[in-house]
PDB file of C-alpha atoms and ligand atoms in Angstrom:
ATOM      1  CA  UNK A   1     229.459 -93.714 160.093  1.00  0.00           C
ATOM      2  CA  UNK A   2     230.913 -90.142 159.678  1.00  0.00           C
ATOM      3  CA  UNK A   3     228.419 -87.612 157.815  1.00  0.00           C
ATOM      4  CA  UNK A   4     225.590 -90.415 157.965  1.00  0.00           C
ATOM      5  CA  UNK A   5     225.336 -89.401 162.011  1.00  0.00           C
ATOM      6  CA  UNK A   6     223.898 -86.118 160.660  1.00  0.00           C
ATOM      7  CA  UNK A   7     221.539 -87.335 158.208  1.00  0.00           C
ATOM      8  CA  UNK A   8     220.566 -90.074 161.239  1.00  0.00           C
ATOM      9  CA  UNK A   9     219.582 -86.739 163.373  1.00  0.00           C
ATOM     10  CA  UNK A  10     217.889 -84.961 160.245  1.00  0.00           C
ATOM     11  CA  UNK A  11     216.007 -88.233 159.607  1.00  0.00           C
ATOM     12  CA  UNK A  12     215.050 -88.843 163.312  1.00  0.00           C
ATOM     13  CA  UNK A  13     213.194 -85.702 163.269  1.00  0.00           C
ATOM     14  CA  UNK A  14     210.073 -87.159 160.844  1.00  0.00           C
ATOM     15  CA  UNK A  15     209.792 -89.620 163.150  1.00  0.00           C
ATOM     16  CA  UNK A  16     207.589 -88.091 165.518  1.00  0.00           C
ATOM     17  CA  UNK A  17     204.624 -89.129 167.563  1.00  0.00           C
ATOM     18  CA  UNK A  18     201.943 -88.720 165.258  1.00  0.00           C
ATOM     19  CA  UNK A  19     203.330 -89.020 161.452  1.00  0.00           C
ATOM     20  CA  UNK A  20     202.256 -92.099 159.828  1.00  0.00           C
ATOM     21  CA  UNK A  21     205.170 -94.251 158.632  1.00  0.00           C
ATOM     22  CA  UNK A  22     205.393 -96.650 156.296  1.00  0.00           C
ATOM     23  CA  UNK A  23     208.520 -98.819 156.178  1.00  0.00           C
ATOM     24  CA  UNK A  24     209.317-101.207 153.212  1.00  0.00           C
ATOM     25  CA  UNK A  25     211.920-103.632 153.507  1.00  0.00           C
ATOM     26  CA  UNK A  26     213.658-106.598 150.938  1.00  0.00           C
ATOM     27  CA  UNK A  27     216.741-108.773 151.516  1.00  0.00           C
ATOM     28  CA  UNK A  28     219.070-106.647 152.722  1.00  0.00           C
ATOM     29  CA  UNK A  29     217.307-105.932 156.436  1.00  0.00           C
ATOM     30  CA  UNK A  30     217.925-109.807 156.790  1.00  0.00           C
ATOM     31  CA  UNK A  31     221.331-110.063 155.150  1.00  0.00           C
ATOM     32  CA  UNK A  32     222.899-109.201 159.120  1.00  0.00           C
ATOM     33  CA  UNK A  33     221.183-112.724 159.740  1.00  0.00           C
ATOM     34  CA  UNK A  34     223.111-114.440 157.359  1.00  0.00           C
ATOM     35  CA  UNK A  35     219.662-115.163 155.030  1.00  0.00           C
ATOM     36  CA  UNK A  36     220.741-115.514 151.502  1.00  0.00           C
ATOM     37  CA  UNK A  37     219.378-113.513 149.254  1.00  0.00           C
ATOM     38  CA  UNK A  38     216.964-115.271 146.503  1.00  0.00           C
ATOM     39  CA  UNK A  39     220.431-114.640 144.373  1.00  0.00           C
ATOM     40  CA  UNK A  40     223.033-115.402 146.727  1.00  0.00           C
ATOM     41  CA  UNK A  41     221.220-118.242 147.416  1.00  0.00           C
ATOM     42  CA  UNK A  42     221.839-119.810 143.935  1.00  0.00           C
ATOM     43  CA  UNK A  43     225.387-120.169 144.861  1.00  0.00           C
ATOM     44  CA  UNK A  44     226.962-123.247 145.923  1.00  0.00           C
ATOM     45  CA  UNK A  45     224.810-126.736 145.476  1.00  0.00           C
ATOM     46  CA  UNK A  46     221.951-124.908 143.882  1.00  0.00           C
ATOM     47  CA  UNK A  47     224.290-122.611 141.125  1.00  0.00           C
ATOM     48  CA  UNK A  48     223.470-124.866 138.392  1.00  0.00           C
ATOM     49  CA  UNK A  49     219.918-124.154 138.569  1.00  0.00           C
ATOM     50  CA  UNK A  50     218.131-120.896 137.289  1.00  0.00           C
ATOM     51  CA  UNK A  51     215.423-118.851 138.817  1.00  0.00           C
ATOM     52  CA  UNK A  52     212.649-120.566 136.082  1.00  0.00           C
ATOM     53  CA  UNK A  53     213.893-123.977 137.324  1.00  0.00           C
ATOM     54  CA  UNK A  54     213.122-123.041 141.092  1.00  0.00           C
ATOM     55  CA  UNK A  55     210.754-120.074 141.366  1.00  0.00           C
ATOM     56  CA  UNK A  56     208.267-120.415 138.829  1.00  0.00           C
ATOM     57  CA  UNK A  57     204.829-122.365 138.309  1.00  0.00           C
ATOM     58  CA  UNK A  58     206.517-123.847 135.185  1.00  0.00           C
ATOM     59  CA  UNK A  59     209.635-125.064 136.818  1.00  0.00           C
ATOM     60  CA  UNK A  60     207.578-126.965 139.916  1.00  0.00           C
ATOM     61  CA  UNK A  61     205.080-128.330 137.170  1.00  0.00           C
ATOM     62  CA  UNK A  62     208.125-129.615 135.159  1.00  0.00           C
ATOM     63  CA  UNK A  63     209.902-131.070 138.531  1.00  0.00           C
ATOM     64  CA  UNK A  64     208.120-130.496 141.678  1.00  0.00           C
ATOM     65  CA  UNK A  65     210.923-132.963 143.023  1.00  0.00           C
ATOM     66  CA  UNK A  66     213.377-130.273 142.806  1.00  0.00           C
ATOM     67  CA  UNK A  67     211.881-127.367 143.396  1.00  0.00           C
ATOM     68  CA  UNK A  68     210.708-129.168 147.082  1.00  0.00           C
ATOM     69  CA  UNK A  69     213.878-129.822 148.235  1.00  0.00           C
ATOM     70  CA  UNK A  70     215.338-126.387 147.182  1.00  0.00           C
ATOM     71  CA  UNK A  71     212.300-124.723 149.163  1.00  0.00           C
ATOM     72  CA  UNK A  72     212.962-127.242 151.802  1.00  0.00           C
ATOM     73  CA  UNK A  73     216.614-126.388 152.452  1.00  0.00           C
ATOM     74  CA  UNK A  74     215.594-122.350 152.464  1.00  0.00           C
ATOM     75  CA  UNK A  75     213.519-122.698 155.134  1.00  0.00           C
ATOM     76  CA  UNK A  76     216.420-124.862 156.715  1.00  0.00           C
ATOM     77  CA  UNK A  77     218.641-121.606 156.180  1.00  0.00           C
ATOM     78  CA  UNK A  78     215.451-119.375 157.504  1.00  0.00           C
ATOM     79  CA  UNK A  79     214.919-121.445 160.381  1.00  0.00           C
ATOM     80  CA  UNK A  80     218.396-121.134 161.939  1.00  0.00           C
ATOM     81  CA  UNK A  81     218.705-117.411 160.948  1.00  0.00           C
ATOM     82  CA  UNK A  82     218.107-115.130 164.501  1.00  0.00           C
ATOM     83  CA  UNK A  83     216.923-111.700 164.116  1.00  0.00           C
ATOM     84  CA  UNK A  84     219.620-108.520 163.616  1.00  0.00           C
ATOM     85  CA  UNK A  85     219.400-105.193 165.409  1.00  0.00           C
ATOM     86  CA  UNK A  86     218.081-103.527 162.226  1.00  0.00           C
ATOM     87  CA  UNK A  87     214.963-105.694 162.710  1.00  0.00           C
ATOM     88  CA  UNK A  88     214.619-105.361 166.053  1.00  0.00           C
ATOM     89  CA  UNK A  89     215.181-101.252 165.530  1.00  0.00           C
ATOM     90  CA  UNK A  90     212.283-101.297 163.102  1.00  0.00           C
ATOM     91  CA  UNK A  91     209.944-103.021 166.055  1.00  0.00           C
ATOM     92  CA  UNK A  92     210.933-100.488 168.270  1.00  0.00           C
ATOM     93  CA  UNK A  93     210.512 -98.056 165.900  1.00  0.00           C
ATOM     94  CA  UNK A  94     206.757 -98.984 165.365  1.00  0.00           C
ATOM     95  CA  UNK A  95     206.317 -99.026 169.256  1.00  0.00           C
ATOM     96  CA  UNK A  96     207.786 -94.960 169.228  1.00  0.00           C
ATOM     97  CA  UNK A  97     204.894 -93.831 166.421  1.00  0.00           C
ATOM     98  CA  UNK A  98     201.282 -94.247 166.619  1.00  0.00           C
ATOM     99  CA  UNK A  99     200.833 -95.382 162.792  1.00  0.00           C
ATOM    100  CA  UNK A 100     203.515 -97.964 161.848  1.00  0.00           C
ATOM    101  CA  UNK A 101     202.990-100.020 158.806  1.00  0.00           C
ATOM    102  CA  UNK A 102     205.741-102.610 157.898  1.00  0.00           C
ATOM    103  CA  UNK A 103     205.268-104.385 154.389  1.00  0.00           C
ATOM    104  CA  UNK A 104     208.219-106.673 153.475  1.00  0.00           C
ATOM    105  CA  UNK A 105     209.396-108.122 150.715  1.00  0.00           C
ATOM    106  CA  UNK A 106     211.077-111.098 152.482  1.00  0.00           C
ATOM    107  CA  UNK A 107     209.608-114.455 152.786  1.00  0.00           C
ATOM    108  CA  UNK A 108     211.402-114.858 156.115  1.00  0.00           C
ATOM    109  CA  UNK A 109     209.730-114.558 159.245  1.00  0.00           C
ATOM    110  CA  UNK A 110     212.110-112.133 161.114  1.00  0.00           C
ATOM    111  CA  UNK A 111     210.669-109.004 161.738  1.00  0.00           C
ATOM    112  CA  UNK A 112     207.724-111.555 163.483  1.00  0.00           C
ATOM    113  CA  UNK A 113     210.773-112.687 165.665  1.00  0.00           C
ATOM    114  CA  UNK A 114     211.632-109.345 165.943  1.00  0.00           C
ATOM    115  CA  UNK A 115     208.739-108.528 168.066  1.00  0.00           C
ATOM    116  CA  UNK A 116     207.389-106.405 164.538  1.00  0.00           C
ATOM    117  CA  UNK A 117     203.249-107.321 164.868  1.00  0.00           C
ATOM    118  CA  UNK A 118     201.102-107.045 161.725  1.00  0.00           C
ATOM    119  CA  UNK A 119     203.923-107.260 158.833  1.00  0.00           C
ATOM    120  CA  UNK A 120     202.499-107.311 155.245  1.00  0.00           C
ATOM    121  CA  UNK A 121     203.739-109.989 153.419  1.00  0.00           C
ATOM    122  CA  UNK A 122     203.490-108.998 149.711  1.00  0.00           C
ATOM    123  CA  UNK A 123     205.639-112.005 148.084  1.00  0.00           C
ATOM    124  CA  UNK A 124     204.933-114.930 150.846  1.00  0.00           C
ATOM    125  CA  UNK A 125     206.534-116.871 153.377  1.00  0.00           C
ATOM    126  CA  UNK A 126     208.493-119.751 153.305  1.00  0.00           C
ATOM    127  CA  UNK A 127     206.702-121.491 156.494  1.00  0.00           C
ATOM    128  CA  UNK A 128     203.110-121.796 154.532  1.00  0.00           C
ATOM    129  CA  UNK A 129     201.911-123.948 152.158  1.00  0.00           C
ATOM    130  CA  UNK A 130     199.120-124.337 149.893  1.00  0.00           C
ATOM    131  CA  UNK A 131     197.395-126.398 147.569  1.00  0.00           C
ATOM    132  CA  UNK A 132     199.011-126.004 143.704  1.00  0.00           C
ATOM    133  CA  UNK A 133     194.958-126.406 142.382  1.00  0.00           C
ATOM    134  CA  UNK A 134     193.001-125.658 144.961  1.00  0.00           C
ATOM    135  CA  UNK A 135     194.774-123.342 147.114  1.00  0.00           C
ATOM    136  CA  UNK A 136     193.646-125.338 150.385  1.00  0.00           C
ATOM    137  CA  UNK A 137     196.286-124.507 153.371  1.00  0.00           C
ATOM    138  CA  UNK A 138     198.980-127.250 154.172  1.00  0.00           C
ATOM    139  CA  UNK A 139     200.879-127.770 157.363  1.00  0.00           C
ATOM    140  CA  UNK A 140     203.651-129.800 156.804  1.00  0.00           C
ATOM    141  CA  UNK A 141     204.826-132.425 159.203  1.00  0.00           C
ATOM    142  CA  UNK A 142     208.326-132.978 159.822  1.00  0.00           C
ATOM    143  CA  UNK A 143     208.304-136.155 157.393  1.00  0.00           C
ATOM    144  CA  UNK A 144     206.890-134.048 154.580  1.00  0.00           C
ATOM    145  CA  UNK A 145     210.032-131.601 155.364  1.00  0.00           C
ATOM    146  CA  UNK A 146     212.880-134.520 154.844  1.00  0.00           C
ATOM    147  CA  UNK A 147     210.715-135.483 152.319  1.00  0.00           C
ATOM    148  CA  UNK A 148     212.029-135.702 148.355  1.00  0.00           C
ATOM    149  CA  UNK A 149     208.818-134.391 146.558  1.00  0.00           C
ATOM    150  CA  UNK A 150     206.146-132.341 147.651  1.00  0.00           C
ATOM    151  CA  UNK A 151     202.822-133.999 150.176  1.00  0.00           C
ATOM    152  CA  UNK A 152     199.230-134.590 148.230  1.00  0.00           C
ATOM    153  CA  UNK A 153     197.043-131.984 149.011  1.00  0.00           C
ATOM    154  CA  UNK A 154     194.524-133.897 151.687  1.00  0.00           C
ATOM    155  CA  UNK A 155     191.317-132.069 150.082  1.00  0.00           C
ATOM    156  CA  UNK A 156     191.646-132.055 146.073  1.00  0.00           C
ATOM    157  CA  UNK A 157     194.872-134.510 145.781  1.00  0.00           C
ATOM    158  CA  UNK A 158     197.210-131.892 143.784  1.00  0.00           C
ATOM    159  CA  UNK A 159     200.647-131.115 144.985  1.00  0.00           C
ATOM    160  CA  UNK A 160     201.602-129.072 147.903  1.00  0.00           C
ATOM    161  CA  UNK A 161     203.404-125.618 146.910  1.00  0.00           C
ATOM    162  CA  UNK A 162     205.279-123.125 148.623  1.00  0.00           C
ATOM    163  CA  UNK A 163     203.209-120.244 149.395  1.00  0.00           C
ATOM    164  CA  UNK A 164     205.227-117.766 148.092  1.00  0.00           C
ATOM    165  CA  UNK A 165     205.076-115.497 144.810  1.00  0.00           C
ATOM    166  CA  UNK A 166     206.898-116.817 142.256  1.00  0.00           C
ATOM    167  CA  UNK A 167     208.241-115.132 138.866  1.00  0.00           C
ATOM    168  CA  UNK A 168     204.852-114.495 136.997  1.00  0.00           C
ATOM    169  CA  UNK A 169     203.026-114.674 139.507  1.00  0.00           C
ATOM    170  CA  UNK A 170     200.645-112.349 140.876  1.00  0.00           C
ATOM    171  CA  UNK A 171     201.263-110.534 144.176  1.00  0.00           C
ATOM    172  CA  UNK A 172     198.218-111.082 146.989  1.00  0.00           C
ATOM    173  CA  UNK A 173     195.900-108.370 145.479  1.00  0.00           C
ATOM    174  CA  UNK A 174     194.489-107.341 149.178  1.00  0.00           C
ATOM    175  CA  UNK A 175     197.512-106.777 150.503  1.00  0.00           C
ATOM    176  CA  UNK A 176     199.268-104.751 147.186  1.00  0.00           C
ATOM    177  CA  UNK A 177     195.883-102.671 147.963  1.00  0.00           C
ATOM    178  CA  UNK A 178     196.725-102.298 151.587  1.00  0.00           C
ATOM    179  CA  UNK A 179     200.609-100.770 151.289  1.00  0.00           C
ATOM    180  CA  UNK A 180     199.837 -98.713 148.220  1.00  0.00           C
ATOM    181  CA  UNK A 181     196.538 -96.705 150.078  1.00  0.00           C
ATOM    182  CA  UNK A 182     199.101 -96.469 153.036  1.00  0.00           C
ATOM    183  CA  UNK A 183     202.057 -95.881 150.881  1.00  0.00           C
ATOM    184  CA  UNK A 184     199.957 -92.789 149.675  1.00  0.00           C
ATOM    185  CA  UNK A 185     198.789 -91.373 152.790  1.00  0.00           C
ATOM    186  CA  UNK A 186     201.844 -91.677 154.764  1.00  0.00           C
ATOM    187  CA  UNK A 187     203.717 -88.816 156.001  1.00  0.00           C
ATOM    188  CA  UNK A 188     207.397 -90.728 155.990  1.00  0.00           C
ATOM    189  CA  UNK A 189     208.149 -93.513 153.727  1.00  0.00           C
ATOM    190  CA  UNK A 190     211.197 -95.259 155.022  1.00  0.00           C
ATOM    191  CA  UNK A 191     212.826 -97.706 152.571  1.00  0.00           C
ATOM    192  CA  UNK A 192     215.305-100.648 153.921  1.00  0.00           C
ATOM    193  CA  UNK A 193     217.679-103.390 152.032  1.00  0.00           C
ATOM    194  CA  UNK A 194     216.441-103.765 148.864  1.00  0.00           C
ATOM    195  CA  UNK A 195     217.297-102.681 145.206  1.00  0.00           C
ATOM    196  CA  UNK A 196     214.350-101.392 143.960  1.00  0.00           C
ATOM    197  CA  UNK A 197     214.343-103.045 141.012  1.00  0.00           C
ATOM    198  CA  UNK A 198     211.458-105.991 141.548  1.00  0.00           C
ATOM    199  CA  UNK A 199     207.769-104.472 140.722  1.00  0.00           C
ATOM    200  CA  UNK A 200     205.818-103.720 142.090  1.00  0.00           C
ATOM    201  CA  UNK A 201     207.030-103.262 145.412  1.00  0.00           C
ATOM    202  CA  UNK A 202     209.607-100.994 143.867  1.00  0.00           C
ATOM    203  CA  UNK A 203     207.209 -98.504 142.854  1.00  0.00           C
ATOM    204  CA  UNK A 204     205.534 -97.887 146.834  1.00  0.00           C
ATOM    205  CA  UNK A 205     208.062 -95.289 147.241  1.00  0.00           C
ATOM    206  CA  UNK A 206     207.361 -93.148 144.146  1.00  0.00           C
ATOM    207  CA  UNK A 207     203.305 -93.230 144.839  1.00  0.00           C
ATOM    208  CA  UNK A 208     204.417 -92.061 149.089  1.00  0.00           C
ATOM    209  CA  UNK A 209     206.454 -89.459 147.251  1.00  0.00           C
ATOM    210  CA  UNK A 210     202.984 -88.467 144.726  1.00  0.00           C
ATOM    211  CA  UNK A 211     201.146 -88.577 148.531  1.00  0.00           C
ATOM    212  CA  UNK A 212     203.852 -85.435 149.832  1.00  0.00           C
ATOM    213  CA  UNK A 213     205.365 -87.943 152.250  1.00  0.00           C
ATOM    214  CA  UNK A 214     209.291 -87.620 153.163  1.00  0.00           C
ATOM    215  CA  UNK A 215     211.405 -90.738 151.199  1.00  0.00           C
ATOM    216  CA  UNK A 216     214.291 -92.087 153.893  1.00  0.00           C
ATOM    217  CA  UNK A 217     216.366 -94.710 152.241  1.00  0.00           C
ATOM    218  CA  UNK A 218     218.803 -97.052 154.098  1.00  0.00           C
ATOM    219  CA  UNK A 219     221.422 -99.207 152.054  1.00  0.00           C
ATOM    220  CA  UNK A 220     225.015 -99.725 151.731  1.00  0.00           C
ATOM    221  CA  UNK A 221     224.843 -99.519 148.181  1.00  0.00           C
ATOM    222  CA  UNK A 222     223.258 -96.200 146.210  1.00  0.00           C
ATOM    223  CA  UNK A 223     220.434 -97.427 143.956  1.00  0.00           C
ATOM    224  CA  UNK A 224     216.844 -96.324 142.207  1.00  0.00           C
ATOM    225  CA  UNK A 225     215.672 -95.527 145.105  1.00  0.00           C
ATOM    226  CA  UNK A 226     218.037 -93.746 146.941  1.00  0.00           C
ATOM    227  CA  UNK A 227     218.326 -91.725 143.790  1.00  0.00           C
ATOM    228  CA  UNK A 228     214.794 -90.668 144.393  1.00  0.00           C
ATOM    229  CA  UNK A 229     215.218 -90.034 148.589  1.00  0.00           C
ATOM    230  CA  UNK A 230     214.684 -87.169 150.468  1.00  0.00           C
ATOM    231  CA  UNK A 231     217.286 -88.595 152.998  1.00  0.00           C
ATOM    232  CA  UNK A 232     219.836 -91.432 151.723  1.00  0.00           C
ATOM    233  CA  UNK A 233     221.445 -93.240 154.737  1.00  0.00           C
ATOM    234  CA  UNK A 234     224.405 -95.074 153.394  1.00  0.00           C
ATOM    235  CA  UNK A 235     225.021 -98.036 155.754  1.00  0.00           C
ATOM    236  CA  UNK A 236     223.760-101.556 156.671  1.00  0.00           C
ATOM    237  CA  UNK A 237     220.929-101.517 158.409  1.00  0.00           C
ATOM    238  CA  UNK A 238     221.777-103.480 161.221  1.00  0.00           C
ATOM    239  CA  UNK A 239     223.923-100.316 162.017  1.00  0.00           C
ATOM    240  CA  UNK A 240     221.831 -97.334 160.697  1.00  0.00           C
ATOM    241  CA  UNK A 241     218.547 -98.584 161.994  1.00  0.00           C
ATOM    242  CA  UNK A 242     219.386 -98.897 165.551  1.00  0.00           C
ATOM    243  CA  UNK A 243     221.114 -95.415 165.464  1.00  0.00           C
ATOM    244  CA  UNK A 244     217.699 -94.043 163.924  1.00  0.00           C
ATOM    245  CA  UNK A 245     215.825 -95.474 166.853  1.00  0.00           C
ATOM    246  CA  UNK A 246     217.926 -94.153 169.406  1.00  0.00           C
ATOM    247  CA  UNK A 247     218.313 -90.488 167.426  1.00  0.00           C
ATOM    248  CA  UNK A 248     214.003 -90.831 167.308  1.00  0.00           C
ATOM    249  CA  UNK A 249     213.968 -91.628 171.241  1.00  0.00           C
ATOM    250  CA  UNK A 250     216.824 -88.716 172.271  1.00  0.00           C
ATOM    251  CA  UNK A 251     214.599 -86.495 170.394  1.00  0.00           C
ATOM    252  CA  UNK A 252     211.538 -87.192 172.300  1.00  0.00           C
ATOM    253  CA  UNK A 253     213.560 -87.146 175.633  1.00  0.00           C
ATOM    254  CA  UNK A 254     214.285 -83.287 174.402  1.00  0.00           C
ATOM    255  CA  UNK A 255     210.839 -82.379 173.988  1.00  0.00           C
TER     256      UNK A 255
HETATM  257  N1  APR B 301     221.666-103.528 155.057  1.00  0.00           N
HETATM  258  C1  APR B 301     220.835-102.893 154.193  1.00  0.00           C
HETATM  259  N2  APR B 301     220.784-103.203 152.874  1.00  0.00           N
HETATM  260  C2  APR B 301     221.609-104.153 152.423  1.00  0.00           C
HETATM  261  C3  APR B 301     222.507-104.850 153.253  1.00  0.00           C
HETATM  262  C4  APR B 301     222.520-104.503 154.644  1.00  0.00           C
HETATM  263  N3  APR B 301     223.335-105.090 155.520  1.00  0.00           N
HETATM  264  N4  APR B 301     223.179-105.746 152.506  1.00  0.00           N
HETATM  265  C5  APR B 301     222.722-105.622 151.236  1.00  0.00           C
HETATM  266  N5  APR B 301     221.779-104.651 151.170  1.00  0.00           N
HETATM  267  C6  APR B 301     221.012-104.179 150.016  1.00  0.00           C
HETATM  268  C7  APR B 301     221.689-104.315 148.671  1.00  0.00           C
HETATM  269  O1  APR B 301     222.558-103.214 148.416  1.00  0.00           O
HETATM  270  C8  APR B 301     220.469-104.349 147.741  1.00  0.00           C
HETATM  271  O2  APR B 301     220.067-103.029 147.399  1.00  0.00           O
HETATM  272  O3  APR B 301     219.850-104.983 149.937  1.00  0.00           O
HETATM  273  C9  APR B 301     219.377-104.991 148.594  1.00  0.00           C
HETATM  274  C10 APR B 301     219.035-106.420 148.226  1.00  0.00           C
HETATM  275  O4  APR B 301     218.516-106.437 146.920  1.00  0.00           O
HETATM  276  P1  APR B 301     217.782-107.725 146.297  1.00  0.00           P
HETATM  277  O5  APR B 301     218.623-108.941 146.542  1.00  0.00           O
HETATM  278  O6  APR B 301     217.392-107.368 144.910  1.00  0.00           O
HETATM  279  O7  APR B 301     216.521-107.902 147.250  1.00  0.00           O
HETATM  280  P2  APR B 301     215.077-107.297 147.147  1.00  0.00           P
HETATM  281  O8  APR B 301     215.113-105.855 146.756  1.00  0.00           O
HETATM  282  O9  APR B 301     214.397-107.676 148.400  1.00  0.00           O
HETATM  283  O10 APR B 301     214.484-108.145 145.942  1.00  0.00           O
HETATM  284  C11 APR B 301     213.139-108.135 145.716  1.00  0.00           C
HETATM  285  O11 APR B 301     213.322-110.046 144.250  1.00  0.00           O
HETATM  286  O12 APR B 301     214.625-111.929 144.428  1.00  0.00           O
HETATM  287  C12 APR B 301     213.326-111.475 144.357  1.00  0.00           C
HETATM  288  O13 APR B 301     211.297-112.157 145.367  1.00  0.00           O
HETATM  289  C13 APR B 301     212.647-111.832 145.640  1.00  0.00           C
HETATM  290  O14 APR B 301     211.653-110.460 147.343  1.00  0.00           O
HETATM  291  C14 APR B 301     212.706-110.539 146.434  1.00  0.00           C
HETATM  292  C15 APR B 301     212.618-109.486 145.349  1.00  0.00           C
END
């Protein structure tokens, strides 16, 4: 990791008992875990189809058929993904500071697996389901997952959708609420894995920046966002993460 090691030890030292972190992560934190990305994930037996085809109201109301059994074979992908040590560092992360807050972008459940309690979901998850009309809450059986077209909603008889955000879509108000108040009171805002170019998640680091608080950035790639850091750790996560940790808990073993 060469000159990261130093910005790792530089970093560590906003970690400490009593700042208030928030951490937002997107794809890349799962990437280690083999998830495709919503764009890598267009590859193969699904490259002929575009994101208006299979992530928007428009595209399930024109062939719910389809956009099923692409959802269907995601949560396949999900379901046999494990956990990385960058999610696992980010648990134990939370555990080392009294305020943690983790808001993801990710529709996977792996920081849950992670041992991470209390994530904010602000664009879904790929193992709920509600009603297309009236919103009820679904839970699929395993004959409605093999299945070629989405299950009747058992309450108002519309389709069963994905509850996820799709392009267009609004985000889940209370939660947008949630990670921007924390977002602006927190004293270290540590971005992880994503590109910082999908709104408005993208703009949580700007308004912790307006708050005063300390902008960490971890990503293999240099972006918007690490353009904007305090502290730009160039590396996968599944790397830098767990070398935070242990930087955070050698620190604390000095004091
Ligand atoms: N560790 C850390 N970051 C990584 C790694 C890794 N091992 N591998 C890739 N990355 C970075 C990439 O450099 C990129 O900046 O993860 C980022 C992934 O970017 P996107 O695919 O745009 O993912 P994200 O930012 O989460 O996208 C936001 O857009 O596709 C929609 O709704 C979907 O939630 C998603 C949203």
């Amino acid at each position: 990791m060469g000159g990261v090691e130093e910005a790792i030890v530089r970093a560590a030292q906003f970690f400490s008992n009593d700042a208030a972190v928030v951490c937002l992560t997107g794809a890349g934190v799962s990437a280690e875990s083999g998830v495709p990305t919503f764009r890598d994930a267009q590859t193969g037996l699904w490259s002929r189809f575009d994101a208006e085809e299979l992530a928007t109201p428009q595209g399930f109301e024109r062939d719910p058929g389809l956009v099923w059994r692409w959802y269907m074979w995601r949560l396949e992908q999900v379901g046999a993904a494990a956990p990385n040590p960058g999610h696992r560092a980010l648990a134990e992360l939370a555990r080392l500071c009294e305020a943690f807050l983790l808001v993801t972008q990710n529709v996977d459940d792996l920081h849950e697996q992670a041992g991470s309690a209390d994530v904010l979901h602000l664009h879904g998850s790929l193992f709920n389901f509600r009603c297309a009309a009236c919103a009820a809450p679904h839970h699929l059986t395993v004959e409605e997952r093999g299945a070629d077209s989405p299950p009747a909603c058992g309450l108002c008889g519309d389709l069963v959708r994905p509850d996820v955000v799709w392009f267009g879509e609004s985000l889940p108000w209370d939660a947008v609420e949630e990670a921007a108040a924390a977002a602006h009171g927190c004293d270290v805002m540590l971005v992880v894995g994503t590109s910082g170019l999908v709104y408005p998640a993208s703009q949580l680091p700007l308004v912790a920046r307006q708050g005063g608080a300390m902008v960490i950035d971890v990503n293999p790639e240099p972006g918007p966002i690490s353009s904007i850091a305090d502290i730009f750790l160039l590396g996968k996560s599944g790397e830098v993460l767990p070398a935070l940790a242990r930087a955070v808990r050698e620190l604390r073993a000095e004091l």
